[in-house]
Coordinates of C-alpha atoms and ligand atoms in Angstrom, one line a residue:
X30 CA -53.3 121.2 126.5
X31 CA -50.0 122.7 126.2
X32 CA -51.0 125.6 128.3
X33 CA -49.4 125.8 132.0
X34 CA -51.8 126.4 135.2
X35 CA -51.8 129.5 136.9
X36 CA -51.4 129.3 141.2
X37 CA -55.4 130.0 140.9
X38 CA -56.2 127.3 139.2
X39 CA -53.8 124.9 141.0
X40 CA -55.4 126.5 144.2
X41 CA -59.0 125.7 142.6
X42 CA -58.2 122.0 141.7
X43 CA -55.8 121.2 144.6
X44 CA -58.2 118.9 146.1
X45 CA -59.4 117.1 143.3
X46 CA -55.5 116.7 142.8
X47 CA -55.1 115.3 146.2
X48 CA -58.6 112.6 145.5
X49 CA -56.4 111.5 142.1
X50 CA -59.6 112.5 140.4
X51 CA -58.3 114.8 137.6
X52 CA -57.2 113.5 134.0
X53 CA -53.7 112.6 133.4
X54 CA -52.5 115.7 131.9
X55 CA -54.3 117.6 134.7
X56 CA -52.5 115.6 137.3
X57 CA -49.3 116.1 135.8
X58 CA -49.6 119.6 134.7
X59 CA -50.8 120.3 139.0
X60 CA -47.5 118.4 139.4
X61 CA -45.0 120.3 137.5
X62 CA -46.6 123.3 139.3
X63 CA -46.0 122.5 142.7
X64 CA -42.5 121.5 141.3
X65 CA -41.8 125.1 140.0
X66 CA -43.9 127.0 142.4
X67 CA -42.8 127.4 146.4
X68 CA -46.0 129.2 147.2
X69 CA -48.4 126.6 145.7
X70 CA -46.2 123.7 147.4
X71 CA -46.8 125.4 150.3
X72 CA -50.6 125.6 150.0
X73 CA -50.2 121.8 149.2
X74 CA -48.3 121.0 152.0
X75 CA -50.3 122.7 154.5
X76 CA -53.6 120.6 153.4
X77 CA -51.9 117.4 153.5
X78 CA -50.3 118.0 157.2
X79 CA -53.7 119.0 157.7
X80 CA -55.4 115.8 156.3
X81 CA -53.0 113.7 158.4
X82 CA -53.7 115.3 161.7
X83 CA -57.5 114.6 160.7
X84 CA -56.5 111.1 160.6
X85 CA -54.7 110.8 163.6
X86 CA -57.1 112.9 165.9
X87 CA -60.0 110.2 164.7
X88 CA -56.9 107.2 165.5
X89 CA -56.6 109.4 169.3
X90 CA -60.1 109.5 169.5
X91 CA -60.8 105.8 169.3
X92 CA -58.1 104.5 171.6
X93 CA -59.1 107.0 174.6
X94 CA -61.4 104.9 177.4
X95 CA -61.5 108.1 179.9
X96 CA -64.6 109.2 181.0
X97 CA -64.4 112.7 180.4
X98 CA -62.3 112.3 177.6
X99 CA -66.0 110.9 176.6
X100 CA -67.4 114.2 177.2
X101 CA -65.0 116.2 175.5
X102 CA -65.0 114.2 172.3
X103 CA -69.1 114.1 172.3
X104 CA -68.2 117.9 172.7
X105 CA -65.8 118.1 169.7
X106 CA -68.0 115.7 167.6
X107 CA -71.3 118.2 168.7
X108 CA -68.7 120.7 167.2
X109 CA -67.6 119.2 164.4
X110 CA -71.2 118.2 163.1
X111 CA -72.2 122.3 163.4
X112 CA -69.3 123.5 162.0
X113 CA -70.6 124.3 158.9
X114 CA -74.0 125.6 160.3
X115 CA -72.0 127.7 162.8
X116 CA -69.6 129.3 159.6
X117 CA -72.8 129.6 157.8
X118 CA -74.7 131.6 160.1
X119 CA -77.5 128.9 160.2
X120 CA -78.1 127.6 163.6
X121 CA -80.1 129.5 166.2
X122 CA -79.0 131.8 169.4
X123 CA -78.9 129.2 171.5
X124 CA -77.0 126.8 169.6
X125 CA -74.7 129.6 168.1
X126 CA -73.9 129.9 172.3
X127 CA -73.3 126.6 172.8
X128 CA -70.9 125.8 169.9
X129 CA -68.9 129.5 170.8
X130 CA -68.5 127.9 174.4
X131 CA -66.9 124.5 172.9
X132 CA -64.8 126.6 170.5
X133 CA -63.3 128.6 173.9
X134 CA -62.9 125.8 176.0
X135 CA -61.8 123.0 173.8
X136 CA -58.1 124.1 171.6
X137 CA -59.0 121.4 169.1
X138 CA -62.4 123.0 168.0
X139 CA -60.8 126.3 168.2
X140 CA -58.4 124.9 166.0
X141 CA -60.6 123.4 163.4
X142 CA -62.5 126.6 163.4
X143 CA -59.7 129.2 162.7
X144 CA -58.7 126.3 159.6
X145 CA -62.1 126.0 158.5
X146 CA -61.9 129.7 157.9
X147 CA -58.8 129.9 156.5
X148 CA -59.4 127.0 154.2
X149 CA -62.6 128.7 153.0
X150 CA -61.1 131.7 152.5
X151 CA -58.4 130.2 150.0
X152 CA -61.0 128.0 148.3
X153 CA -63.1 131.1 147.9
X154 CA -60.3 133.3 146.8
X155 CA -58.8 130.9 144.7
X156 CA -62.6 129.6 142.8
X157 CA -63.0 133.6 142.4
X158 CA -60.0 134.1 140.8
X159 CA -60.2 130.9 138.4
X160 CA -63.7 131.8 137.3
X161 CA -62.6 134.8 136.0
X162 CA -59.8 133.3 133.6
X163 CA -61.8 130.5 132.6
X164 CA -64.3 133.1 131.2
X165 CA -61.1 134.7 129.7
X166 CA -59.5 131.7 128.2
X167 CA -63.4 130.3 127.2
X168 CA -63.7 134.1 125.2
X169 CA -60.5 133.5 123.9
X170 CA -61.0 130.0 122.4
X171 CA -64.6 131.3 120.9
X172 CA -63.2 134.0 119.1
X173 CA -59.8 132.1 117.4
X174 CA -62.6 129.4 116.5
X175 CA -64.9 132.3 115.2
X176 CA -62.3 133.7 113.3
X177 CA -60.5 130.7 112.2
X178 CA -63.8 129.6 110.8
X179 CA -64.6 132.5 109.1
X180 CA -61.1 132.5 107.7
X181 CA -62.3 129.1 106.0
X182 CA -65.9 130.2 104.9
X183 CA -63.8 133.0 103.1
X184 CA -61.3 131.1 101.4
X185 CA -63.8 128.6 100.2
X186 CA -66.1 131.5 98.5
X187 CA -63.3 132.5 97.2
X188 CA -62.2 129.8 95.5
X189 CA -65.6 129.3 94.3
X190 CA -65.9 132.5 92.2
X191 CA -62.3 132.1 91.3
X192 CA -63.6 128.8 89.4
X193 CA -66.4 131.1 88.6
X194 CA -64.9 134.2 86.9
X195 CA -62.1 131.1 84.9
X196 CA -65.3 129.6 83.5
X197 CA -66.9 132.7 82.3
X198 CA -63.5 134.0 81.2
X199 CA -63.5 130.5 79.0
X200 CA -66.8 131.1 77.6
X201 CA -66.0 134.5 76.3
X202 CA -62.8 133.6 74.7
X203 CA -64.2 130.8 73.2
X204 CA -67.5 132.6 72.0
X205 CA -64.7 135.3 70.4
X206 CA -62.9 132.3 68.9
X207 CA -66.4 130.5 67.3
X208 CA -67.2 134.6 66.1
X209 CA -63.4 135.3 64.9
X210 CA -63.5 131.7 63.2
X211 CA -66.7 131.9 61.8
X212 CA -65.1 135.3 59.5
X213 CA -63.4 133.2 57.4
Ligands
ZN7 ZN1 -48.2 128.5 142.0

């Protein structure tokens, strides 16, 4: 794969890049990317700070005894497990309430909410985008191979009647020879 990624597609397979889960030309193809491209590096950077304040809220988390530092994380962690619910439009009016009122009085829920959005709008954006040139590219290959093999299928007929016509040609001259001969 010679081919160099677009920013969609980067901005498609960041995550997978981030995991180490894509093949090695992937990974280094993603790499020479956010080499080359500021705005893609930026992207990048932004989910890895991200990812690391994730980490060290759960590390905060852990080492805080308060008691209502209790009641605030078993807010947050209420939060957190409905997030997706909430974004999704799947929990009921009451909980709906409930998890509006922990986004207004707690910053880091209101925080993770304004990302989550964000973050879904890129992915969104980004998967959009890369579905669209995939189905480009896929045409693309389909057709070269359609026409590459019917390039082949043509120069094999070809040849065959080629071989054909030098056969028959042959014949005749020799059947003119045998007549021409057969004068004398
Ligand atoms: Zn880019």
């Amino acid at each position: 794969m010679q081919k160099e990624l677009t920013c969609e597609q980067v901005g498609a397979i960041i995550t997978f890049y981030i995991e180490g889960k894509l093949s090695e030309t992937l990974q280094k193809a993603v790499k020479h990317h956010l080499d080359i491209c500021p705005e893609c590096s930026a992207k990048f950077d932004a989910i890895m700070n991200m990812l690391k304040r994730g980490v060290q809220d759960k590390i905060s988390e852990n080492s805080d005894n308060e008691a209502q530092k209790k009641i605030k994380n078993k807010q947050y962690a209420e939060f957190k497990a409905n997030l997706s619910a909430y974004i999704d439009n799947e929990l009921d009016d009451r909980e709906n309430i409930r998890i509006k009122k922990i986004t207004i009085s707690n910053p880091m829920a209101r925080k993770d909410l304004e990302e989550m959005y964000a973050f879904k709008k890129l992915l969104h954006n980004s998967f959009d985008k890369t579905r669209t040139d995939l189905r480009y590219d896929f045409s693309k290959n389909v057709l070269n191979q359609m026409h590459h093999a019917n390039a082949t299928k043509f120069e094999i007929s070809f040849k065959k009647l080629a071989i054909a016509y030098i056969i028959m040609l042959a014949a005749i001259i020799a059947g003119a020879i045998h007549l021409w001969l057969s004068y004398f």
